[in-house]
Coordinates of C-alpha atoms and ligand atoms in Angstrom, one line a residue:
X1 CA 83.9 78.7 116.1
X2 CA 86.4 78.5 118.7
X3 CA 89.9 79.5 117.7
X4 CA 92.8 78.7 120.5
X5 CA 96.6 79.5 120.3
X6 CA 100.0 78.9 121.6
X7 CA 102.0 81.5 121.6
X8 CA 105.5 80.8 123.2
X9 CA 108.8 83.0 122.6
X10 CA 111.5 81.8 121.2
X11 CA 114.0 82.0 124.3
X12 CA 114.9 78.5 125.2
X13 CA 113.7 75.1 124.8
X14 CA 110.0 74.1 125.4
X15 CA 109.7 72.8 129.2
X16 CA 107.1 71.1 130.6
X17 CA 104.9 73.8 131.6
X18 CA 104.7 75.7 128.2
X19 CA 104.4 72.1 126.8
X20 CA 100.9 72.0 129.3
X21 CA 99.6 75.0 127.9
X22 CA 100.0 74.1 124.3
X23 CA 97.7 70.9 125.4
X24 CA 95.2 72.8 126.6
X25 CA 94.7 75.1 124.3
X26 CA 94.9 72.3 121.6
X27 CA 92.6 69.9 123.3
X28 CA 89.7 72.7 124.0
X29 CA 90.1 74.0 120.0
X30 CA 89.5 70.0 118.8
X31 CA 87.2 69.1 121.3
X32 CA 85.1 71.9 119.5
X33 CA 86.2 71.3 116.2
X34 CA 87.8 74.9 116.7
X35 CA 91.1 75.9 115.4
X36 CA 94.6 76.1 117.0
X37 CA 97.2 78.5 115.9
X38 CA 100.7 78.5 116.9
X39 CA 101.9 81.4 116.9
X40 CA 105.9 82.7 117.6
X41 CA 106.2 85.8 120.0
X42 CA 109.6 87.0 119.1
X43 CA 109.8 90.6 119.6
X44 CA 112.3 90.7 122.4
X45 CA 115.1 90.1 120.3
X46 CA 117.5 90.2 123.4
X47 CA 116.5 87.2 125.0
X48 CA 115.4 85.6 122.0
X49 CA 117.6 81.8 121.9
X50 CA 118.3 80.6 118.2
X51 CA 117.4 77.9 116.8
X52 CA 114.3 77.8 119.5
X53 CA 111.9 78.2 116.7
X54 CA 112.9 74.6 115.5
X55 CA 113.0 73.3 118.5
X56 CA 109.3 74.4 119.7
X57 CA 107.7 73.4 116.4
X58 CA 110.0 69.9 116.8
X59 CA 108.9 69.7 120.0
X60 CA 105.2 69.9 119.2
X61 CA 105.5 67.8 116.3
X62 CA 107.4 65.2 118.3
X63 CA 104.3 64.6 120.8
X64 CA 101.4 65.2 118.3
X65 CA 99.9 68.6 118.9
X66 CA 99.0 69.7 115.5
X67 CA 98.1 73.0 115.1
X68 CA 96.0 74.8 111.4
X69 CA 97.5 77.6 111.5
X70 CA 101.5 78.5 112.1
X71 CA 105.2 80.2 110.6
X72 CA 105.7 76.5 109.0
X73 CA 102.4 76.2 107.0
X74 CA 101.3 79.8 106.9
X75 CA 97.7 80.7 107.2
X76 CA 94.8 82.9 106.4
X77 CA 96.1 85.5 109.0
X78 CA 99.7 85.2 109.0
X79 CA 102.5 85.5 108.9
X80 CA 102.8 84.1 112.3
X81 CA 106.4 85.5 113.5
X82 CA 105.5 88.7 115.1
X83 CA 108.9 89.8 114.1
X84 CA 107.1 89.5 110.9
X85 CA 104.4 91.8 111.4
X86 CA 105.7 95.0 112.5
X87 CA 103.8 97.0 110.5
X88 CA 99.8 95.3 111.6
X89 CA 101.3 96.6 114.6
X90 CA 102.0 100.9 113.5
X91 CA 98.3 100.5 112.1
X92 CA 97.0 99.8 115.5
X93 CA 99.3 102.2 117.1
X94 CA 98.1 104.9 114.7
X95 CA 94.6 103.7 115.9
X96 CA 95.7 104.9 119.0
X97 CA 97.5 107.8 118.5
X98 CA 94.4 109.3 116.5
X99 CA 91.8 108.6 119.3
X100 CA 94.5 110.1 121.8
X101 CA 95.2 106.9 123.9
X102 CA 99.3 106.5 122.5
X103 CA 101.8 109.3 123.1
X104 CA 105.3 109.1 122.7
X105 CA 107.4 109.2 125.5
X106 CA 110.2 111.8 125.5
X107 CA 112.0 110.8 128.8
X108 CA 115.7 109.9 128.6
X109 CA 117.0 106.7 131.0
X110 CA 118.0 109.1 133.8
X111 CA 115.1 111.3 133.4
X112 CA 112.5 108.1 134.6
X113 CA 115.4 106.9 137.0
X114 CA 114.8 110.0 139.0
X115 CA 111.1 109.8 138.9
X116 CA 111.6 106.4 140.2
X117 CA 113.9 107.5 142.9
X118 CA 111.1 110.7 143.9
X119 CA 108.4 108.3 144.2
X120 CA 110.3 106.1 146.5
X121 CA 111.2 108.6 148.8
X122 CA 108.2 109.7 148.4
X123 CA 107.1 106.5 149.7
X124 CA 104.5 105.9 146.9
X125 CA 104.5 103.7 143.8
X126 CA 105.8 104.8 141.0
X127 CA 103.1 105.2 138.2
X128 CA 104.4 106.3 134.8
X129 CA 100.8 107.7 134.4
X130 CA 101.8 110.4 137.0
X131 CA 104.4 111.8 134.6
X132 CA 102.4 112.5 131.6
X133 CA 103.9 114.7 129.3
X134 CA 101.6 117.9 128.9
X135 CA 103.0 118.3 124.7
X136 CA 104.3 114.9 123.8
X137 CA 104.5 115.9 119.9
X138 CA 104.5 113.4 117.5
X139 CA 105.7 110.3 117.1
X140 CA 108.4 109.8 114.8
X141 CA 108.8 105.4 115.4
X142 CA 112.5 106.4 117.9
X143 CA 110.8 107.1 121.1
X144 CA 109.1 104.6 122.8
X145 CA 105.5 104.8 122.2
X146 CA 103.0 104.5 125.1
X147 CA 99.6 103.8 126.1
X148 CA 97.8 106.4 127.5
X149 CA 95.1 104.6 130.1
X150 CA 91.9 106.4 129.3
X151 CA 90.2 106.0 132.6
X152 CA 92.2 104.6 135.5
X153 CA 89.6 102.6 137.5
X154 CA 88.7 99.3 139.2
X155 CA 88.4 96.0 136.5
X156 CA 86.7 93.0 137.4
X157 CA 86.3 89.9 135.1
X158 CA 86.0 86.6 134.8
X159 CA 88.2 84.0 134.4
X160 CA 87.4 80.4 133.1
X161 CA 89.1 78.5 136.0
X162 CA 89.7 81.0 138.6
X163 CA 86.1 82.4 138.8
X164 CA 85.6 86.4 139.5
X165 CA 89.2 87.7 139.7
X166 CA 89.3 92.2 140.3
X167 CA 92.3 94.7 140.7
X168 CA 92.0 98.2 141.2
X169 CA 94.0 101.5 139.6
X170 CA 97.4 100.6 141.0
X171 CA 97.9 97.8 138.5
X172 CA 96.8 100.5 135.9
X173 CA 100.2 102.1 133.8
X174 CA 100.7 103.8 130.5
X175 CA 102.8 100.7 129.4
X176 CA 105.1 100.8 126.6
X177 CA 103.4 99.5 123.4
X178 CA 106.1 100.1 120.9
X179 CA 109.7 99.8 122.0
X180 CA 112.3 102.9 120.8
X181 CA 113.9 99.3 118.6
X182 CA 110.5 99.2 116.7
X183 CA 109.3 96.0 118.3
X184 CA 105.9 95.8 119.6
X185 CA 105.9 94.7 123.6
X186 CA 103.9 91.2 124.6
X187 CA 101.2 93.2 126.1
X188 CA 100.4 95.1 122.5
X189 CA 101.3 92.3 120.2
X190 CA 99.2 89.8 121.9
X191 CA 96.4 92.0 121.8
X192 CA 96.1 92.8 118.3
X193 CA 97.7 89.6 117.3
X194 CA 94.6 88.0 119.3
X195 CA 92.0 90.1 117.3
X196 CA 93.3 89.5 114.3
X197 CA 93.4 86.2 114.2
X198 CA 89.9 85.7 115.7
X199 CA 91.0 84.0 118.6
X200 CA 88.5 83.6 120.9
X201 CA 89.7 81.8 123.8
X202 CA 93.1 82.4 126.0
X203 CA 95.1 79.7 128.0
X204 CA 98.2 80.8 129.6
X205 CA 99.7 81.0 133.3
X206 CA 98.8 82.9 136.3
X207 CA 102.1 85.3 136.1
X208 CA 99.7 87.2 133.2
X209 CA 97.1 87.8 135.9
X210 CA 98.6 91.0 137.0
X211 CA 98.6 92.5 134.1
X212 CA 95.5 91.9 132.9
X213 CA 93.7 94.9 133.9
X214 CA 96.4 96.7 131.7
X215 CA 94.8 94.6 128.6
X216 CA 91.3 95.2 129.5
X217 CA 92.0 98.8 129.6
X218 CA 93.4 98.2 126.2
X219 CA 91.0 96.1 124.7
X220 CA 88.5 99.3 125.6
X221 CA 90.8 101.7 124.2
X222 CA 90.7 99.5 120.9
X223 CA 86.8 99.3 121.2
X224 CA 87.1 95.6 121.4
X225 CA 85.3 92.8 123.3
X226 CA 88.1 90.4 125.2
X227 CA 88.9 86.5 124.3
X228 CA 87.9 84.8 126.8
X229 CA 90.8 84.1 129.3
X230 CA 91.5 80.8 131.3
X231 CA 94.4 80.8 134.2
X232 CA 95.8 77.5 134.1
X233 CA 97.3 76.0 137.5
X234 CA 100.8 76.5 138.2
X235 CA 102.9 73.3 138.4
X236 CA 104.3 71.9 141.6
X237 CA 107.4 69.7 142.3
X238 CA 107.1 66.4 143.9
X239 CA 107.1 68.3 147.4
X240 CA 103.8 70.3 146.6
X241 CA 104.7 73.2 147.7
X242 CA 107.2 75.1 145.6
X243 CA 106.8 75.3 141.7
X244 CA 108.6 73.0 139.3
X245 CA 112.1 73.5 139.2
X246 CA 114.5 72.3 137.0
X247 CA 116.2 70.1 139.2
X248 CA 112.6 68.2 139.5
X249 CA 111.8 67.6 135.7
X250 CA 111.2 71.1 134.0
X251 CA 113.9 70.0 131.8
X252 CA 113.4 70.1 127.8
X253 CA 110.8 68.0 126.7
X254 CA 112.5 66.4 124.0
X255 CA 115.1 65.2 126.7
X256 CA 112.0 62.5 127.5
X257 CA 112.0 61.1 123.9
X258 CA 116.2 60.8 124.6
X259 CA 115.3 58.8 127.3
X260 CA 113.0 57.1 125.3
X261 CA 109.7 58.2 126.8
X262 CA 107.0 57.7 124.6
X263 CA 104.8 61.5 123.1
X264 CA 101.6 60.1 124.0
X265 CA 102.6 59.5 127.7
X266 CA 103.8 62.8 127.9
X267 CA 100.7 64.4 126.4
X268 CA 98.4 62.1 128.4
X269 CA 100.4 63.2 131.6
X270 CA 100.9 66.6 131.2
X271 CA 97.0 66.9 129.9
X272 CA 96.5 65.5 133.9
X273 CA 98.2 68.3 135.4
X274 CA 95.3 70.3 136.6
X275 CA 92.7 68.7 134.9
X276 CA 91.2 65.3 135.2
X277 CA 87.5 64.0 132.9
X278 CA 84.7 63.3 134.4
X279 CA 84.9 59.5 133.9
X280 CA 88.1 59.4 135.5
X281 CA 90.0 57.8 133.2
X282 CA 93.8 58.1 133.3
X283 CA 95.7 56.5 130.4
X284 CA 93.8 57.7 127.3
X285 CA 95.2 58.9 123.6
X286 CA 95.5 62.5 122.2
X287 CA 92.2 61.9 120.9
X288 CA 90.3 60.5 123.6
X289 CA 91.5 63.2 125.5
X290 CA 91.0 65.8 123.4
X291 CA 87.1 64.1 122.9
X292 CA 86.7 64.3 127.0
X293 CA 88.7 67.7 127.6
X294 CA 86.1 69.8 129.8
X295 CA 87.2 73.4 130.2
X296 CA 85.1 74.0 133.2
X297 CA 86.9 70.7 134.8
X298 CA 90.2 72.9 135.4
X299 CA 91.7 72.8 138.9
X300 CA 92.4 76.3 140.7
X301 CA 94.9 74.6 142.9
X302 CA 98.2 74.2 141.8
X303 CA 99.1 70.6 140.1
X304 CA 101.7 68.6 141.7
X305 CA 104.4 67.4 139.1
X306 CA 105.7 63.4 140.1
X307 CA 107.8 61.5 137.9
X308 CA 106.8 58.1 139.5
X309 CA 103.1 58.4 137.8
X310 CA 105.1 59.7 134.7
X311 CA 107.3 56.8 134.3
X312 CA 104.2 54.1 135.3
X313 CA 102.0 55.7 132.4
X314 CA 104.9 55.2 130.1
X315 CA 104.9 51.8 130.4
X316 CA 101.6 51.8 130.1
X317 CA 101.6 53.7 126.7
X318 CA 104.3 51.4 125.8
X319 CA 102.2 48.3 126.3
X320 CA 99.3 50.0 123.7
X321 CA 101.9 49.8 121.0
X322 CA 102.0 46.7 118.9
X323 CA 105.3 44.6 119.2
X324 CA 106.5 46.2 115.5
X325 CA 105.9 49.3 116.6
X326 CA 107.8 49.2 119.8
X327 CA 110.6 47.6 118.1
X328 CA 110.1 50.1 115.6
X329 CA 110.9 52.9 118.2
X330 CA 113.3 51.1 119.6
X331 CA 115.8 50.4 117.0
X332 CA 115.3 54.2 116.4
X333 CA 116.6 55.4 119.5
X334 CA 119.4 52.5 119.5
X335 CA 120.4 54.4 116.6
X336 CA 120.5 57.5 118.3
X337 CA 122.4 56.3 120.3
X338 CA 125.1 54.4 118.4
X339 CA 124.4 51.1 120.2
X340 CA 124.2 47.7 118.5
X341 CA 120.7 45.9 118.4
X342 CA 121.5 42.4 120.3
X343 CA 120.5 39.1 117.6
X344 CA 118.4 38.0 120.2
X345 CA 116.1 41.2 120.8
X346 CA 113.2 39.6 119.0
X347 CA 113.2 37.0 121.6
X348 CA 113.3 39.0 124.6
X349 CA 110.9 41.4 123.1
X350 CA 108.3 40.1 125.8
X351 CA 110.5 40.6 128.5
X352 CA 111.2 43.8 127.9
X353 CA 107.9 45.0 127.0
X354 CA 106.9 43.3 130.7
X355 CA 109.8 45.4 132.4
X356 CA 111.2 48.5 130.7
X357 CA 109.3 51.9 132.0
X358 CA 111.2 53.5 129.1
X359 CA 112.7 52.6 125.9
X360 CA 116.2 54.1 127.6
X361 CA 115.6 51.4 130.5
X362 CA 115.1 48.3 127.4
X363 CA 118.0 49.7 125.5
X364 CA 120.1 49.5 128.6
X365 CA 119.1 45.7 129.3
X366 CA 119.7 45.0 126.4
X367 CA 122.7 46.5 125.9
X368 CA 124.0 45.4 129.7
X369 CA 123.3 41.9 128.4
X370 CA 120.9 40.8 130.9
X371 CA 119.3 38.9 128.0
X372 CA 122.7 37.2 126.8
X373 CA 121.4 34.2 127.8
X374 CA 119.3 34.0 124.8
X375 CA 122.6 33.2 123.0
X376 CA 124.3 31.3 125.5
X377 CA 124.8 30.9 129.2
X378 CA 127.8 29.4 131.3
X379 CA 128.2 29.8 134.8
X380 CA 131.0 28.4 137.1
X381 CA 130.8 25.2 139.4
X382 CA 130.4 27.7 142.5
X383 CA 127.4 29.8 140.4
X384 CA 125.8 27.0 140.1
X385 CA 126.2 26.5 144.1
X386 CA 126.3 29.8 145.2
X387 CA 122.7 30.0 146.1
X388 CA 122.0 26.0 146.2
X389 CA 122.4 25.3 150.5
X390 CA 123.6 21.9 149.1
X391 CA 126.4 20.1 147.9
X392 CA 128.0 19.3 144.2
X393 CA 126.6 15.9 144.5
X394 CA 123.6 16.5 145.9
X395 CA 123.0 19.1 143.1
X396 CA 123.5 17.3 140.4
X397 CA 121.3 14.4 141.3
X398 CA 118.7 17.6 141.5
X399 CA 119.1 18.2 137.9
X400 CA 119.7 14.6 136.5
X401 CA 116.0 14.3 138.4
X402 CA 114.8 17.2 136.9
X403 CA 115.9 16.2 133.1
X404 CA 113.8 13.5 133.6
X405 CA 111.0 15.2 134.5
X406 CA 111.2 18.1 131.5
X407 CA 111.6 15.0 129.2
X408 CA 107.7 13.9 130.1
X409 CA 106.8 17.1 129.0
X410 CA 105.8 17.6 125.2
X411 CA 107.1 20.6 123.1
X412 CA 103.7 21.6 122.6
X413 CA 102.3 21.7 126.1
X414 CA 106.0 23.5 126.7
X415 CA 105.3 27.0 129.0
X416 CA 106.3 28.4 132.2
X417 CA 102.8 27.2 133.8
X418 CA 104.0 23.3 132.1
X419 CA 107.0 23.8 133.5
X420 CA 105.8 24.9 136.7
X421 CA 104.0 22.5 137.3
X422 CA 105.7 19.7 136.8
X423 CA 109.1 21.1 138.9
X424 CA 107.5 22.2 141.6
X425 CA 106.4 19.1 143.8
X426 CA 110.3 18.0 143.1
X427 CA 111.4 21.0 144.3
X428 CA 109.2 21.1 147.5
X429 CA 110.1 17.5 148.4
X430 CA 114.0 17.9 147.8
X431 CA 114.7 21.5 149.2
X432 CA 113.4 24.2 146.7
X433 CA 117.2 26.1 146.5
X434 CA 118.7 22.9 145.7
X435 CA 116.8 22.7 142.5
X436 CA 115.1 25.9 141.5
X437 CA 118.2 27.8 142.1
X438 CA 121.5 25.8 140.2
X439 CA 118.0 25.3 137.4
X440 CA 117.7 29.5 137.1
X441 CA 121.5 29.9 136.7
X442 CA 122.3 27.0 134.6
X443 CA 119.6 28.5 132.5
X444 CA 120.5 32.3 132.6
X445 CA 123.8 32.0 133.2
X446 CA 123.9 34.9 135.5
X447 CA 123.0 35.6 139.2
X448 CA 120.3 38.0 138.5
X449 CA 117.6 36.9 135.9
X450 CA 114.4 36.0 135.6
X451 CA 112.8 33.3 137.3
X452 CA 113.6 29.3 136.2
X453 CA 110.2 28.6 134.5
X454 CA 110.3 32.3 132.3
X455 CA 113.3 31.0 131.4
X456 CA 113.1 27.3 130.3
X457 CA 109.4 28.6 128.3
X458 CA 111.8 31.4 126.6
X459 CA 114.6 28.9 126.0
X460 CA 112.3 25.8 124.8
X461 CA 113.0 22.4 125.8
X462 CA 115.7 21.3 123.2
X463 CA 118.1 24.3 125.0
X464 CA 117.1 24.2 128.1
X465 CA 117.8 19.9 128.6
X466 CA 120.9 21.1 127.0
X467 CA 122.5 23.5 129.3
X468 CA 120.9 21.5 132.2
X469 CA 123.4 18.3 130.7
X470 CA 126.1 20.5 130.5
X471 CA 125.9 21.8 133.9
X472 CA 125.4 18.2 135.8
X473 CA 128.8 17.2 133.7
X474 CA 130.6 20.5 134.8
X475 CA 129.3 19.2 138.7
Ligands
LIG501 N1 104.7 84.7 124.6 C1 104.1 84.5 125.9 C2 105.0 83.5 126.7 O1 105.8 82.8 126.1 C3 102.8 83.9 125.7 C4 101.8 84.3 126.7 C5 100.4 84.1 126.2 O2 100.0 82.9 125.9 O3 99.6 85.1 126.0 O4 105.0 83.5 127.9

């Protein structure tokens, strides 16, 4: 059975990046039938943000990621707040403490300060191991408690993604395992957190990397075999080269559903970043990813974040979605907002669905009233010129013409190809701007809108002869 987790802390909103690890980790547990736990890391209560324990499970819920096990629907090995489980945490430690591998450390601030200070002039690194206390005592739960490396030697393992990865004794220290505030530190927590829980696989970032010989040395200490640990690639900005700032998008994810990005874009994206199936397909659901995720298919090479794919695969996710459901969404967010649906948004629904990359970008054509003309459209004498490279009178006999030409077409051969069709020829005989152009603007009303033959199919006939009347009597 595989068992996966995410297991962010609450210090902030979820970004991108953490977001992409809780995909991973989701999509390798289901593509198994495995399990995914979610649990909350919150033992360094200094840089813990509230209300981030809302917003991570909002977050998740928002895009889809649903995980078995968690602090909101509790578990057979919970709880799942690490605050919460202090004392699975003293039992290890006693673990330790009895097979001699946790002492506690009687330095004050200034007394490690100046070991720091020796080792540097000195010129070496400073290795806690080298200050051992010879009697540490016992511990009574206000010292720091630390881990006492039993053998300080060379580690090499495997990683899922990154292959053979090795370090040797300098990235060995007797780290603190128990903080002098009672709180367990990641690098204990996770461990036992991991055992007891059964999870079997690990997906996090490279910055852990460094400190994994320090688990391993643990994980022997404990007597216990290691998950199995996968390095997923860092994320790049649009250049490349540096990592994802927040300038270039590692912003909150639930600032994409303001802007009215849709979750399964976002998951389908971020699932991208780094990995890609075998099939190559691009736009797929949760589940279809999840059904071709492929562990061993995990880029090394860092995974280059650019917001022009993002947006196209929106729209793309967006044109999946039946017309109630987008309208669905969209009168949500309108909401949100505070803006007023438009009477005509039905109508224009398949303009929008053609254009919009986001539901923001529809909301703000709508609400900019580029579809006004639905309801009614009146340009002035030198609109209907502006663009024509003809005269009043020359103009008007142009649309008298072209009345007489809509006319032979029946309602129910009515379309933009009809249309099309029948204009065209007239158009290309008399000068194309003299007709198509005073036709588009009568029609929209505007100087910007979409083309003439969109418009008169959108419009019908009845309207459009109208407005076309109206504007050769304004001429
Ligand atoms: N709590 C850690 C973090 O948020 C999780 C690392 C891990 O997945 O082991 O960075």
């Amino acid at each position: 059975m595989i068992i996966t987790r995410f297991a962010p802390s609450p210090t902030g909103f979820m970004h991108v990046g953490g977001v992409r690890t809780a995909i991973f980790a989701w999509a390798f547990a289901r593509k198994h039938g495995g399990r995914f736990i979610l649990r909350i890391e919150d033992t360094d209560k200094e840089r813990e943000v509230a209300g981030s324990i809302e917003h991570i499970i909002e977050s998740l819920r928002w895009l889809g990621i649903t995980w078995d096990e968690g602090p909101d629907i509790g578990g057979p090995h919970g709880p799942y707040l690490q605050s919460q489980r202090l004392e699975t945490y003293k039992r290890y430690a006693q673990i330790l403490i009895e097979r001699g591998y946790a002492y506690p450390d009687p330095y004050t601030e200034d007394e490690l300060e100046g070991f720091r200070l020796l080792a540097e002039a000195e010129k070496r690194p400073f290795l806690y191991r080298d200050h051992r206390p010879h009697n540490p005592g016992a511990w009574d739960g206000t010292q720091p408690l630390r881990f006492r490396v039993p053998e300080v030697k060379r580690y090499t393992w495997t990683d899922l993604v990154r292959g053979e990865l090795s370090a040797g004794e300098e990235a060995l220290d007797d780290f603190i395992l128990i903080k002098s505030d009672g709180y367990p530190t990641y690098n204990f927590a996770h461990i036992v957190d991991d055992l007891e829980m059964g999870v079997t696989h690990i997906m996090r970032g490279e910055e852990f990397i460094s400190s994994t010989p320090k688990f391993l040395s643990l994980y022997e200490a404990l007597g216990i075999t290691p998950p199995e640990m996968a390095t997923l690639p860092v994320i790049l900005g649009p250049d490349g080269k540096k990592k994802l700032s927040k300038r270039d998008g590692a912003k909150d994810v639930l600032d994409y559903r303001r802007e009215g990005y849709a979750p399964e874009a976002i998951v389908n994206f971020l699932a991208l970043l780094g990995w890609h199936p075998e099939d190559e397909s691009e736009v797929m659901s949760a589940a279809e990813l999840a059904e071709k995720f492929d562990i061993s298919r995990v880029q090394k090479a860092g995974a280059k974040f650019d917001d022009v794919k993002l947006a196209w695969m929106n729209h793309e996710h967006l044109k999946r979605l039946s017309d109630d459901e987008f309208m669905g969404r969209l009168t949500i967010l309108m909401d949100e907002r505070g803006a007023e649906m438009p009477r005509y948004a039905t109508r224009a629904l398949p303009l929008l669905r053609e254009r919009a990359q986001t539901l923001g970008n529809a909301i703000e054509s709508l609400t900019g009233g580029e579809f006004a003309f639905f309801e009614e459209a009146t340009p002035s004498k030198d609109l209907l010129l502006a663009g024509a490279k003809a005269d009043a009178e020359a103009v008007r006999k142009n649309l008298t013409v072209l009345i007489e030409i809509l006319d032979d077409i029946s309602e129910r051969a009515w379309s933009g190809e009809s249309v099309k069709e029948q204009v065209f020829p007239f158009a290309t005989e008399v000068g194309r701007s003299a007709v198509l152009w005073p036709m588009r603007v009568t029609l929209s009303g505007r100087e910007k809108s979409p083309d003439p033959f969109t418009l008169a199919a959108l419009l019908g006939k009845e309207v459009t002869k109208q407005r076309l009347t109206k504007a050769i009597e304004l001429l």
